[in-house]
mmCIF file of C-alpha atoms in Angstrom:
data_model
loop_
_atom_site.group_PDB
_atom_site.id
_atom_site.type_symbol
_atom_site.label_atom_id
_atom_site.label_comp_id
_atom_site.label_asym_id
_atom_site.label_seq_id
_atom_site.Cartn_x
_atom_site.Cartn_y
_atom_site.Cartn_z
ATOM 1 C CA MET A 27 77.440 -0.258 12.527
ATOM 2 C CA VAL A 28 74.462 0.926 11.370
ATOM 3 C CA THR A 29 70.966 -1.320 11.866
ATOM 4 C CA ALA A 30 68.640 -2.148 9.055
ATOM 5 C CA ARG A 31 65.600 -0.329 8.960
ATOM 6 C CA LYS A 32 62.547 -2.986 9.409
ATOM 7 C CA ILE A 33 60.025 -3.706 7.327
ATOM 8 C CA LYS A 34 56.289 -1.928 8.157
ATOM 9 C CA VAL A 35 53.377 -4.756 7.780
ATOM 10 C CA LEU A 36 50.627 -3.032 8.578
ATOM 11 C CA ILE A 37 47.606 -6.031 8.802
ATOM 12 C CA ALA A 38 43.853 -5.177 8.206
ATOM 13 C CA ASP A 39 40.973 -7.881 8.632
ATOM 14 C CA ASP A 40 37.642 -7.431 10.803
ATOM 15 C CA GLU A 41 37.873 -10.670 12.430
ATOM 16 C CA SER A 42 40.092 -9.889 15.557
ATOM 17 C CA ILE A 43 41.024 -13.298 15.805
ATOM 18 C CA VAL A 44 42.651 -13.427 11.728
ATOM 19 C CA ARG A 45 44.746 -10.292 12.973
ATOM 20 C CA LYS A 46 45.847 -11.224 16.147
ATOM 21 C CA GLY A 47 47.155 -14.425 14.573
ATOM 22 C CA LEU A 48 48.846 -13.591 12.738
ATOM 23 C CA ARG A 49 50.872 -10.974 15.008
ATOM 24 C CA SER A 50 51.798 -13.344 17.611
ATOM 25 C CA THR A 51 51.924 -16.699 14.260
ATOM 26 C CA VAL A 52 54.676 -15.328 12.287
ATOM 27 C CA PRO A 53 58.074 -15.244 12.135
ATOM 28 C CA TRP A 54 58.452 -11.015 11.272
ATOM 29 C CA GLU A 55 62.082 -10.426 12.648
ATOM 30 C CA GLN A 56 62.796 -13.229 10.876
ATOM 31 C CA PHE A 57 61.120 -11.343 7.544
ATOM 32 C CA GLY A 58 63.069 -7.817 9.234
ATOM 33 C CA MET A 59 59.671 -7.012 9.466
ATOM 34 C CA GLU A 60 57.433 -5.889 12.408
ATOM 35 C CA VAL A 61 53.647 -4.859 12.630
ATOM 36 C CA VAL A 62 53.812 -0.828 13.189
ATOM 37 C CA ALA A 63 49.274 -1.395 13.016
ATOM 38 C CA ASP A 64 46.427 -3.584 12.883
ATOM 39 C CA ALA A 65 42.360 -2.643 11.432
ATOM 40 C CA PRO A 66 39.335 -3.990 11.948
ATOM 41 C CA ASN A 67 37.905 -2.334 9.022
ATOM 42 C CA GLY A 68 39.123 -0.496 5.493
ATOM 43 C CA LEU A 69 39.084 2.969 6.509
ATOM 44 C CA LYS A 70 40.720 2.405 10.115
ATOM 45 C CA ALA A 71 43.585 0.494 7.520
ATOM 46 C CA TRP A 72 43.488 4.002 4.917
ATOM 47 C CA GLU A 73 43.901 6.181 8.158
ATOM 48 C CA ALA A 74 46.753 3.699 9.857
ATOM 49 C CA PHE A 75 49.023 3.570 5.812
ATOM 50 C CA LEU A 76 48.400 7.401 5.526
ATOM 51 C CA GLU A 77 50.094 7.655 8.951
ATOM 52 C CA TYR A 78 52.235 4.682 9.376
ATOM 53 C CA ARG A 79 53.236 4.587 5.657
ATOM 54 C CA PRO A 80 53.990 0.909 6.161
ATOM 55 C CA ASP A 81 55.867 -1.230 3.330
ATOM 56 C CA VAL A 82 53.774 -4.265 3.534
ATOM 57 C CA VAL A 83 49.649 -4.698 3.514
ATOM 58 C CA ILE A 84 48.183 -7.776 4.135
ATOM 59 C CA THR A 85 44.320 -6.969 3.722
ATOM 60 C CA ASP A 86 40.955 -8.959 3.789
ATOM 61 C CA ILE A 87 38.393 -9.087 1.210
ATOM 62 C CA VAL A 88 35.242 -7.905 2.251
ATOM 63 C CA MET A 89 34.977 -5.474 5.546
ATOM 64 C CA PRO A 90 32.912 -2.985 6.611
ATOM 65 C CA GLU A 91 33.791 0.928 5.610
ATOM 66 C CA MET A 92 35.743 -0.130 2.592
ATOM 67 C CA ASP A 93 36.831 -3.348 1.337
ATOM 68 C CA GLY A 94 39.969 -4.521 0.013
ATOM 69 C CA ILE A 95 39.490 -3.950 -3.063
ATOM 70 C CA GLU A 96 39.503 -0.332 -2.761
ATOM 71 C CA LEU A 97 42.342 -0.094 -0.026
ATOM 72 C CA THR A 98 44.255 -1.593 -2.703
ATOM 73 C CA ARG A 99 43.543 0.903 -4.902
ATOM 74 C CA LYS A 100 43.931 4.195 -2.841
ATOM 75 C CA VAL A 101 47.227 2.422 -1.579
ATOM 76 C CA LYS A 102 48.472 1.903 -5.301
ATOM 77 C CA GLU A 103 47.799 5.082 -6.293
ATOM 78 C CA THR A 104 49.727 7.014 -3.222
ATOM 79 C CA ALA A 105 53.106 4.195 -2.670
ATOM 80 C CA LYS A 106 53.164 1.739 -6.153
ATOM 81 C CA HIS A 107 55.698 0.055 -4.900
ATOM 82 C CA THR A 108 53.490 -1.073 -1.331
ATOM 83 C CA LYS A 109 53.204 -4.884 -1.450
ATOM 84 C CA ILE A 110 49.586 -6.002 -0.855
ATOM 85 C CA ILE A 111 48.140 -9.429 0.492
ATOM 86 C CA LEU A 112 44.250 -10.215 -0.572
ATOM 87 C CA LEU A 113 42.919 -12.253 2.971
ATOM 88 C CA SER A 114 39.584 -14.165 1.429
ATOM 89 C CA CYS A 115 37.035 -16.940 3.425
ATOM 90 C CA HIS A 116 36.261 -17.645 0.077
ATOM 91 C CA ARG A 117 37.540 -18.226 -3.295
ATOM 92 C CA ASP A 118 36.290 -15.134 -5.303
ATOM 93 C CA PHE A 119 38.980 -15.450 -8.301
ATOM 94 C CA GLU A 120 36.515 -12.205 -9.805
ATOM 95 C CA TYR A 121 37.770 -10.274 -6.537
ATOM 96 C CA ALA A 122 41.396 -12.222 -6.479
ATOM 97 C CA GLN A 123 41.828 -10.772 -10.298
ATOM 98 C CA GLN A 124 41.060 -7.366 -9.759
ATOM 99 C CA GLY A 125 42.844 -6.670 -6.359
ATOM 100 C CA MET A 126 45.963 -8.706 -9.151
ATOM 101 C CA ARG A 127 45.195 -5.877 -11.701
ATOM 102 C CA LEU A 128 45.488 -3.086 -9.200
ATOM 103 C CA GLY A 129 48.900 -4.171 -8.453
ATOM 104 C CA ALA A 130 48.189 -6.694 -5.023
ATOM 105 C CA SER A 131 50.869 -9.333 -5.008
ATOM 106 C CA GLY A 132 49.420 -12.178 -3.986
ATOM 107 C CA TYR A 133 45.761 -13.907 -3.441
ATOM 108 C CA LEU A 134 45.355 -16.540 0.148
ATOM 109 C CA LEU A 135 42.683 -18.906 0.929
ATOM 110 C CA LYS A 136 42.154 -17.759 4.729
ATOM 111 C CA THR A 137 40.666 -21.349 5.544
ATOM 112 C CA ALA A 138 42.906 -22.988 2.834
ATOM 113 C CA PHE A 139 46.486 -21.603 2.940
ATOM 114 C CA GLU A 140 49.582 -22.948 4.098
ATOM 115 C CA ASP A 141 51.857 -20.569 6.503
ATOM 116 C CA GLU A 142 55.110 -22.179 3.518
ATOM 117 C CA GLU A 143 52.716 -19.286 1.362
ATOM 118 C CA LEU A 144 52.561 -16.424 3.245
ATOM 119 C CA GLU A 145 56.354 -16.882 4.475
ATOM 120 C CA GLU A 146 57.665 -17.992 0.714
ATOM 121 C CA LEU A 147 55.374 -14.093 -0.214
ATOM 122 C CA LEU A 148 56.825 -11.913 2.461
ATOM 123 C CA LYS A 149 60.662 -13.908 1.789
ATOM 124 C CA GLN A 150 60.160 -12.196 -1.871
ATOM 125 C CA PHE A 151 58.867 -8.572 0.397
ATOM 126 C CA GLN A 152 62.191 -9.136 1.920
ATOM 127 C CA ARG A 153 64.267 -9.427 -1.187
ATOM 128 C CA ASP A 154 62.632 -6.633 -2.920
ATOM 129 C CA LEU A 155 62.256 -4.371 0.053
ATOM 130 C CA SER A 156 65.729 -4.533 1.100
ATOM 131 C CA ALA A 157 67.784 -3.842 -2.317
ATOM 132 C CA PRO A 158 70.481 -1.861 -2.196
ATOM 133 C CA SER A 159 69.170 1.690 -3.218
ATOM 134 C CA SER A 160 69.584 5.986 -2.811
ATOM 135 C CA GLU A 161 66.494 6.224 -0.977
ATOM 136 C CA PRO A 162 66.302 9.423 1.099
ATOM 137 C CA GLY A 163 67.319 7.587 4.945
ATOM 138 C CA GLN A 164 64.487 8.028 7.753
ATOM 139 C CA ASP A 165 64.796 11.450 8.385
ATOM 140 C CA GLY A 166 63.388 11.794 4.687
ATOM 141 C CA GLU A 167 60.483 8.592 5.756
ATOM 142 C CA ARG A 168 59.845 10.188 9.128
ATOM 143 C CA LEU A 169 58.890 13.339 7.201
ATOM 144 C CA GLU A 170 57.102 11.520 4.345
ATOM 145 C CA THR A 171 54.897 10.240 6.573
ATOM 146 C CA MET A 172 53.565 13.185 9.010
ATOM 147 C CA LEU A 173 52.882 14.911 5.654
ATOM 148 C CA PHE A 174 51.117 12.352 4.210
ATOM 149 C CA ALA A 175 49.228 12.561 7.876
ATOM 150 C CA TRP A 176 49.533 16.094 7.358
ATOM 151 C CA LEU A 177 48.323 16.664 3.467
ATOM 152 C CA ASN A 178 45.187 14.180 4.252
ATOM 153 C CA GLY A 179 43.844 15.670 7.518
ATOM 154 C CA HIS A 180 45.523 13.607 10.090
ATOM 155 C CA SER A 181 48.141 15.462 12.027
ATOM 156 C CA ASP A 182 49.105 18.534 12.199
ATOM 157 C CA LYS A 183 52.600 17.974 13.165
ATOM 158 C CA PHE A 184 54.459 18.861 9.839
ATOM 159 C CA PRO A 185 54.056 22.384 9.581
ATOM 160 C CA GLN A 186 55.857 22.398 12.935
ATOM 161 C CA GLU A 187 58.403 20.612 11.581
ATOM 162 C CA LEU A 188 59.012 22.312 8.746
ATOM 163 C CA ALA A 189 59.479 25.365 10.911
ATOM 164 C CA ASN A 190 62.539 23.360 12.717
ATOM 165 C CA VAL A 191 64.249 22.411 9.188
ATOM 166 C CA GLN A 192 63.494 25.963 8.608
ATOM 167 C CA GLU A 193 65.677 27.313 10.903
ATOM 168 C CA ASP A 194 67.827 24.222 11.134
ATOM 169 C CA PRO A 195 71.780 26.464 10.579
ATOM 170 C CA LYS A 196 73.681 23.670 9.580
ATOM 171 C CA HIS A 197 71.782 23.464 6.084
ATOM 172 C CA PHE A 198 69.710 26.826 6.179
ATOM 173 C CA GLY A 199 70.446 29.788 8.982
ATOM 174 C CA GLY A 200 67.866 31.541 7.670
ATOM 175 C CA GLN A 201 68.293 31.933 4.685
ATOM 176 C CA PRO A 202 65.724 32.568 1.921
ATOM 177 C CA ILE A 203 64.495 28.961 0.752
ATOM 178 C CA HIS A 204 63.362 26.974 -2.421
ATOM 179 C CA LEU A 205 60.877 23.825 -2.666
ATOM 180 C CA TYR A 206 61.144 21.924 -5.808
ATOM 181 C CA LEU A 207 58.253 19.229 -6.215
ATOM 182 C CA ILE A 208 59.707 17.158 -8.922
ATOM 183 C CA ARG A 209 58.238 13.785 -11.038
ATOM 184 C CA THR A 210 59.801 11.435 -12.200
ATOM 185 C CA ALA A 211 56.399 9.282 -13.384
ATOM 186 C CA GLU A 212 57.808 8.253 -16.416
ATOM 187 C CA CYS A 213 61.252 8.368 -15.724
ATOM 188 C CA GLY A 214 61.754 4.878 -13.915
ATOM 189 C CA ALA A 215 63.482 5.582 -11.490
ATOM 190 C CA SER A 216 63.208 8.036 -8.477
ATOM 191 C CA TRP A 217 63.903 11.318 -7.868
ATOM 192 C CA SER A 218 67.213 9.620 -6.075
ATOM 193 C CA TRP A 219 68.499 7.209 -7.815
ATOM 194 C CA LEU A 220 68.635 9.603 -11.207
ATOM 195 C CA LEU A 221 70.896 11.895 -8.687
ATOM 196 C CA ALA A 222 73.211 9.295 -8.310
ATOM 197 C CA ASP A 223 73.613 8.002 -11.369
ATOM 198 C CA ALA A 224 74.522 11.690 -12.686
ATOM 199 C CA GLY A 225 77.096 11.128 -10.275
ATOM 200 C CA GLN A 226 77.358 14.759 -9.021
ATOM 201 C CA ASP A 227 78.890 16.782 -5.956
ATOM 202 C CA GLU A 228 76.753 15.019 -2.841
ATOM 203 C CA ARG A 229 76.809 18.925 -1.526
ATOM 204 C CA CYS A 230 73.908 20.049 -3.182
ATOM 205 C CA ILE A 231 71.627 16.975 -1.858
ATOM 206 C CA ALA A 232 73.375 16.463 2.393
ATOM 207 C CA ASP A 233 72.163 20.958 2.557
ATOM 208 C CA GLY A 234 69.301 20.061 0.734
ATOM 209 C CA LYS A 235 65.996 18.555 2.272
ATOM 210 C CA LEU A 236 64.572 15.597 -0.120
ATOM 211 C CA ILE A 237 61.396 14.235 1.159
ATOM 212 C CA PRO A 238 59.781 11.510 -0.737
ATOM 213 C CA TYR A 239 55.789 11.442 -1.695
ATOM 214 C CA GLY A 240 54.592 8.689 -2.866
ATOM 215 C CA GLY A 241 56.720 6.490 -5.199
ATOM 216 C CA ASP A 242 56.315 9.862 -8.515
ATOM 217 C CA TYR A 243 56.696 12.250 -6.463
ATOM 218 C CA CYS A 244 59.849 14.074 -4.448
ATOM 219 C CA TYR A 245 59.910 17.489 -3.118
ATOM 220 C CA TRP A 246 63.638 18.951 -2.211
ATOM 221 C CA ILE A 247 63.876 21.698 0.397
ATOM 222 C CA VAL A 248 67.330 23.960 -1.353
ATOM 223 C CA PRO A 249 68.745 26.237 0.288
ATOM 224 C CA ASP A 250 68.647 29.649 -1.876
ATOM 225 C CA ALA A 251 72.935 29.454 -2.565
ATOM 226 C CA LEU A 252 72.276 26.039 -3.776
ATOM 227 C CA ARG A 253 69.650 26.953 -6.381
ATOM 228 C CA VAL A 254 71.866 28.072 -9.052
ATOM 229 C CA ALA A 255 73.212 24.149 -8.922
ATOM 230 C CA ALA A 256 69.808 22.655 -8.445
ATOM 231 C CA ASP A 257 68.169 23.746 -11.462
ATOM 232 C CA GLY A 258 72.196 22.537 -13.383
ATOM 233 C CA LEU A 259 71.509 18.554 -12.149
ATOM 234 C CA LEU A 260 67.799 19.461 -12.942
ATOM 235 C CA VAL A 261 68.678 19.978 -16.479
ATOM 236 C CA GLU A 262 71.273 17.489 -16.784
ATOM 237 C CA CYS A 263 68.953 15.080 -15.928
ATOM 238 C CA LYS A 264 65.850 16.203 -17.950
ATOM 239 C CA SER A 265 69.216 15.288 -20.850
ATOM 240 C CA ARG A 266 68.591 12.217 -19.480
ATOM 241 C CA CYS A 267 65.310 11.342 -19.255
ATOM 242 C CA GLY A 268 63.103 13.439 -21.134
ATOM 243 C CA ARG A 269 60.098 13.048 -18.667
ATOM 244 C CA LEU A 270 61.299 14.500 -15.725
ATOM 245 C CA GLN A 271 59.272 17.362 -15.007
ATOM 246 C CA TRP A 272 59.539 19.780 -12.070
ATOM 247 C CA SER A 273 57.791 22.921 -10.485
ATOM 248 C CA ARG A 274 58.889 24.927 -8.052
ATOM 249 C CA ARG A 275 57.933 27.508 -5.373
ATOM 250 C CA CYS A 276 61.112 30.372 -5.084
ATOM 251 C CA SER A 277 62.610 32.554 -2.611
ATOM 252 C CA LEU A 278 60.394 31.364 0.153
ATOM 253 C CA LEU A 279 61.823 33.496 3.731
ATOM 254 C CA HIS A 280 59.543 32.607 6.091
ATOM 255 C CA SER A 281 57.537 28.784 7.599
ATOM 256 C CA GLU A 282 54.264 30.209 6.577
ATOM 257 C CA ASP A 283 55.312 30.992 3.459
ATOM 258 C CA LEU A 284 56.501 27.579 2.707
ATOM 259 C CA ARG A 285 54.053 25.829 3.940
ATOM 260 C CA GLU A 286 51.638 27.850 1.361
ATOM 261 C CA ALA A 287 54.137 26.196 -1.604
ATOM 262 C CA PHE A 288 53.811 22.467 0.064
ATOM 263 C CA LEU A 289 50.013 22.871 -0.491
ATOM 264 C CA SER A 290 50.116 24.959 -3.615
ATOM 265 C CA LEU A 291 52.658 22.333 -5.334
ATOM 266 C CA HIS A 292 50.001 19.617 -3.605
ATOM 267 C CA LYS A 293 47.354 20.983 -5.090
ATOM 268 C CA GLU A 294 49.080 21.369 -9.077
ATOM 269 C CA ALA A 295 50.085 17.310 -8.305
ATOM 270 C CA GLU A 296 46.751 16.622 -7.296
ATOM 271 C CA LEU A 297 44.886 18.792 -10.279
ATOM 272 C CA GLU A 298 47.908 16.256 -12.684
ATOM 273 C CA ARG A 299 47.358 13.385 -11.790
ATOM 274 C CA ILE A 300 43.063 13.619 -11.982
ATOM 275 C CA TYR A 301 43.897 15.190 -15.426
ATOM 276 C CA GLY A 302 46.557 13.647 -16.984
ATOM 277 C CA VAL A 303 48.252 17.058 -17.394
ATOM 278 C CA SER A 304 50.734 18.944 -16.453
ATOM 279 C CA GLY A 305 50.864 23.128 -16.221
ATOM 280 C CA GLU A 306 52.523 23.493 -19.610
ATOM 281 C CA ASP A 307 50.117 21.441 -21.157
ATOM 282 C CA TRP A 308 47.434 23.827 -20.571
ATOM 283 C CA PRO A 309 47.463 27.889 -21.075
ATOM 284 C CA GLU A 310 48.390 29.923 -17.737
ATOM 285 C CA PRO A 311 44.598 31.173 -17.055
ATOM 286 C CA ILE A 312 43.253 27.724 -17.515
ATOM 287 C CA TRP A 313 45.527 26.294 -15.462
ATOM 288 C CA LYS A 314 44.861 28.655 -12.693
ATOM 289 C CA ALA A 315 41.412 28.475 -13.398
ATOM 290 C CA VAL A 316 41.100 24.430 -12.668
ATOM 291 C CA HIS A 317 43.110 25.247 -9.709
ATOM 292 C CA LEU A 318 40.674 27.308 -8.409
ATOM 293 C CA LEU A 319 37.710 25.653 -8.788
ATOM 294 C CA HIS A 320 39.607 22.947 -6.646
ATOM 295 C CA ALA A 321 40.927 25.348 -3.815
ATOM 296 C CA ASN A 322 37.676 26.111 -3.563
ATOM 297 C CA PRO A 323 35.305 22.954 -3.843
ATOM 298 C CA ALA A 324 32.136 24.906 -1.715
ATOM 299 C CA ALA A 325 32.945 28.530 -3.758
ATOM 300 C CA ASP A 326 29.672 29.428 -6.672
ATOM 301 C CA TRP A 327 32.381 30.225 -9.745
ATOM 302 C CA SER A 328 30.275 31.567 -12.820
ATOM 303 C CA ALA A 329 31.959 31.530 -16.418
ATOM 304 C CA SER A 330 32.866 36.357 -15.360
ATOM 305 C CA ASP A 331 33.951 35.659 -11.842
ATOM 306 C CA LEU A 332 36.793 33.272 -12.949
ATOM 307 C CA ALA A 333 37.232 35.187 -16.390
ATOM 308 C CA GLU A 334 37.945 38.275 -14.423
ATOM 309 C CA GLU A 335 40.442 36.691 -11.401
ATOM 310 C CA VAL A 336 42.721 34.828 -14.649
ATOM 311 C CA GLY A 337 42.312 38.406 -16.672
ATOM 312 C CA LEU A 338 40.700 36.885 -19.614
ATOM 313 C CA SER A 339 37.981 38.543 -20.783
ATOM 314 C CA ARG A 340 34.427 36.315 -20.492
ATOM 315 C CA SER A 341 34.035 35.032 -24.411
ATOM 316 C CA HIS A 342 37.653 33.950 -24.426
ATOM 317 C CA PHE A 343 38.159 32.314 -21.131
ATOM 318 C CA SER A 344 34.975 30.122 -22.188
ATOM 319 C CA ILE A 345 37.037 29.424 -25.988
ATOM 320 C CA LEU A 346 39.431 28.580 -24.807
ATOM 321 C CA PHE A 347 38.660 26.941 -21.438
ATOM 322 C CA LYS A 348 36.494 24.362 -24.212
ATOM 323 C CA LYS A 349 39.945 24.098 -26.616
ATOM 324 C CA ALA A 350 42.649 22.994 -23.397
ATOM 325 C CA VAL A 351 39.614 20.670 -21.227
ATOM 326 C CA GLY A 352 37.973 19.652 -23.814
ATOM 327 C CA ASP A 353 34.193 20.633 -21.899
ATOM 328 C CA SER A 354 32.123 23.703 -21.230
ATOM 329 C CA PHE A 355 32.940 25.429 -18.321
ATOM 330 C CA ILE A 356 29.639 24.266 -17.292
ATOM 331 C CA ALA A 357 30.018 20.956 -17.948
ATOM 332 C CA PHE A 358 33.571 20.298 -16.585
ATOM 333 C CA GLN A 359 32.249 22.300 -12.955
ATOM 334 C CA TYR A 360 29.168 19.685 -13.121
ATOM 335 C CA LYS A 361 31.372 17.162 -13.447
ATOM 336 C CA ARG A 362 34.100 17.817 -11.518
ATOM 337 C CA LYS A 363 31.256 18.528 -8.267
ATOM 338 C CA LEU A 364 29.576 15.032 -9.262
ATOM 339 C CA ARG A 365 33.488 13.566 -8.768
ATOM 340 C CA LEU A 366 33.850 15.255 -5.401
ATOM 341 C CA ALA A 367 29.912 14.583 -4.095
ATOM 342 C CA SER A 368 30.217 10.774 -5.092
ATOM 343 C CA GLY A 369 33.254 10.517 -2.807
ATOM 344 C CA LEU A 370 31.702 12.591 0.413
ATOM 345 C CA LEU A 371 29.483 9.981 -0.369
ATOM 346 C CA ARG A 372 31.022 7.379 -0.814
ATOM 347 C CA ASP A 373 34.072 7.639 2.047
ATOM 348 C CA THR A 374 32.053 9.892 4.163
ATOM 349 C CA THR A 375 29.527 9.954 6.732
ATOM 350 C CA LEU A 376 28.482 13.629 6.079
ATOM 351 C CA THR A 377 24.976 14.066 6.253
ATOM 352 C CA MET A 378 23.521 15.635 3.277
ATOM 353 C CA GLN A 379 23.391 19.054 4.568
ATOM 354 C CA ASP A 380 27.079 19.080 4.802
ATOM 355 C CA ILE A 381 27.558 17.534 1.217
ATOM 356 C CA ALA A 382 25.605 20.019 -0.471
ATOM 357 C CA GLU A 383 27.361 23.089 1.825
ATOM 358 C CA ARG A 384 31.180 21.386 0.828
ATOM 359 C CA THR A 385 29.697 20.700 -2.849
ATOM 360 C CA GLY A 386 29.143 24.601 -3.277
ATOM 361 C CA LEU A 387 24.954 22.430 -3.904
ATOM 362 C CA GLY A 388 22.931 24.779 -1.670
ATOM 363 C CA ASP A 389 20.914 23.004 0.778
ATOM 364 C CA SER A 390 20.658 18.881 1.539
ATOM 365 C CA LYS A 391 17.124 18.618 -1.144
ATOM 366 C CA TYR A 392 18.063 21.100 -3.632
ATOM 367 C CA PHE A 393 21.292 18.471 -3.723
ATOM 368 C CA SER A 394 19.439 15.824 -3.906
ATOM 369 C CA LYS A 395 17.380 16.762 -6.536
ATOM 370 C CA TRP A 396 20.670 17.424 -8.502
ATOM 371 C CA PHE A 397 21.998 13.968 -7.731
ATOM 372 C CA LYS A 398 19.413 12.527 -8.738
ATOM 373 C CA ARG A 399 19.004 14.008 -12.016
ATOM 374 C CA CYS A 400 22.780 13.499 -12.611
ATOM 375 C CA THR A 401 22.947 9.804 -11.472
ATOM 376 C CA GLY A 402 19.035 8.069 -11.986
ATOM 377 C CA GLN A 403 20.125 7.929 -8.302
ATOM 378 C CA THR A 404 19.274 9.998 -4.900
ATOM 379 C CA PRO A 405 21.992 10.391 -2.637
ATOM 380 C CA SER A 406 21.467 8.326 0.229
ATOM 381 C CA GLN A 407 20.458 5.181 -2.772
ATOM 382 C CA TYR A 408 23.565 5.556 -3.788
ATOM 383 C CA ARG A 409 25.871 5.876 -0.455
ATOM 384 C CA ALA A 410 23.818 2.622 0.125
ATOM 385 C CA GLN A 411 24.369 0.835 -3.271
ATOM 386 C CA GLN A 412 28.358 1.530 -2.305
ATOM 387 C CA LYS A 413 27.611 -0.071 1.119
ATOM 388 C CA GLU A 414 26.400 -2.671 0.161
ATOM 389 C CA ASP A 415 28.573 -3.234 -2.730
ATOM 390 C CA MET A 416 31.427 -2.842 0.080
ATOM 391 C CA ILE A 417 30.232 -5.986 2.452
ATOM 392 C CA ARG A 418 28.147 -8.196 -0.088
ATOM 393 C CA THR A 419 29.962 -12.025 -0.391
ATOM 394 C CA GLU A 420 30.095 -14.394 -2.835
#
């Protein structure tokens, strides 16, 4: 008899009494749920989300380190199907509307909501999340959790798991393997659903390894013997869903090769998400150049250096870059470094010197002048303003 998977719940609130109260008073078992973690602030909640990959997040809006609105945004960008309930001590409808626009499923007033309100939402979540699907089973979920944690710097367990997968005699037996990153953002269905709809022989799936990554991505590890069948499946599915896209790294023999392939494909997907384009939309040298810039944020690339790296003359590279990206190389570099610096100021406690080094902007003194010239604020003023925005109350 197969036991249904428990729906995982994460609770985030800076008030200990609220966290303990929700844990102990809600009949979680009744909804097929279990609380896998609770967190006293938004940053801890985000770390817990990456570690546990919960299906449901219940979060206070006003918290230190990162507020519930920012947490909602990050969770929805990473896993759009995660259900989120926002809590507040006050009737802050502006916050509520912002959260709902980001994809939150409900908004409850902590000082006034009835148990029935929360339980009705949980019943709905149970119906939605327990619907039959063709998604990968528990092993796929376990690998997804480990992959998220590894790519976000919270755990180094995934590479060892990759080595175990590659050495598995049942599926791969030491033969070369191929790694696909499949993107289904505009298909209206996951890769597993598309495969089920294709009605294909299950052998191609059973002898590979599917690892979901959020709602719109899926990694697919395929043994060399099934590469032709895998390519055929992809082409058939694309004939029915023209928006289906994929990238592939071929003939990977060693665990280190597979590890680097995951990192490379992840970087590629991140660039697509940031700029809204794929490698097919830009000329290959420009795509390679942008990839290099993001893979080495502290490197001080010049247009000449990068042009040589991708095999173009400086003038040809500059013209092609502006045409493809829409910004000159210098403007693009400024925007990229500003985006990175702003994120580090907002989301970390790194010193100005550390941020200057990570962004390739020399020392803290130069970084401060550069940041103020770009934004009108010093880095310290910007960081203070961001903290104030996160913890402000009505």
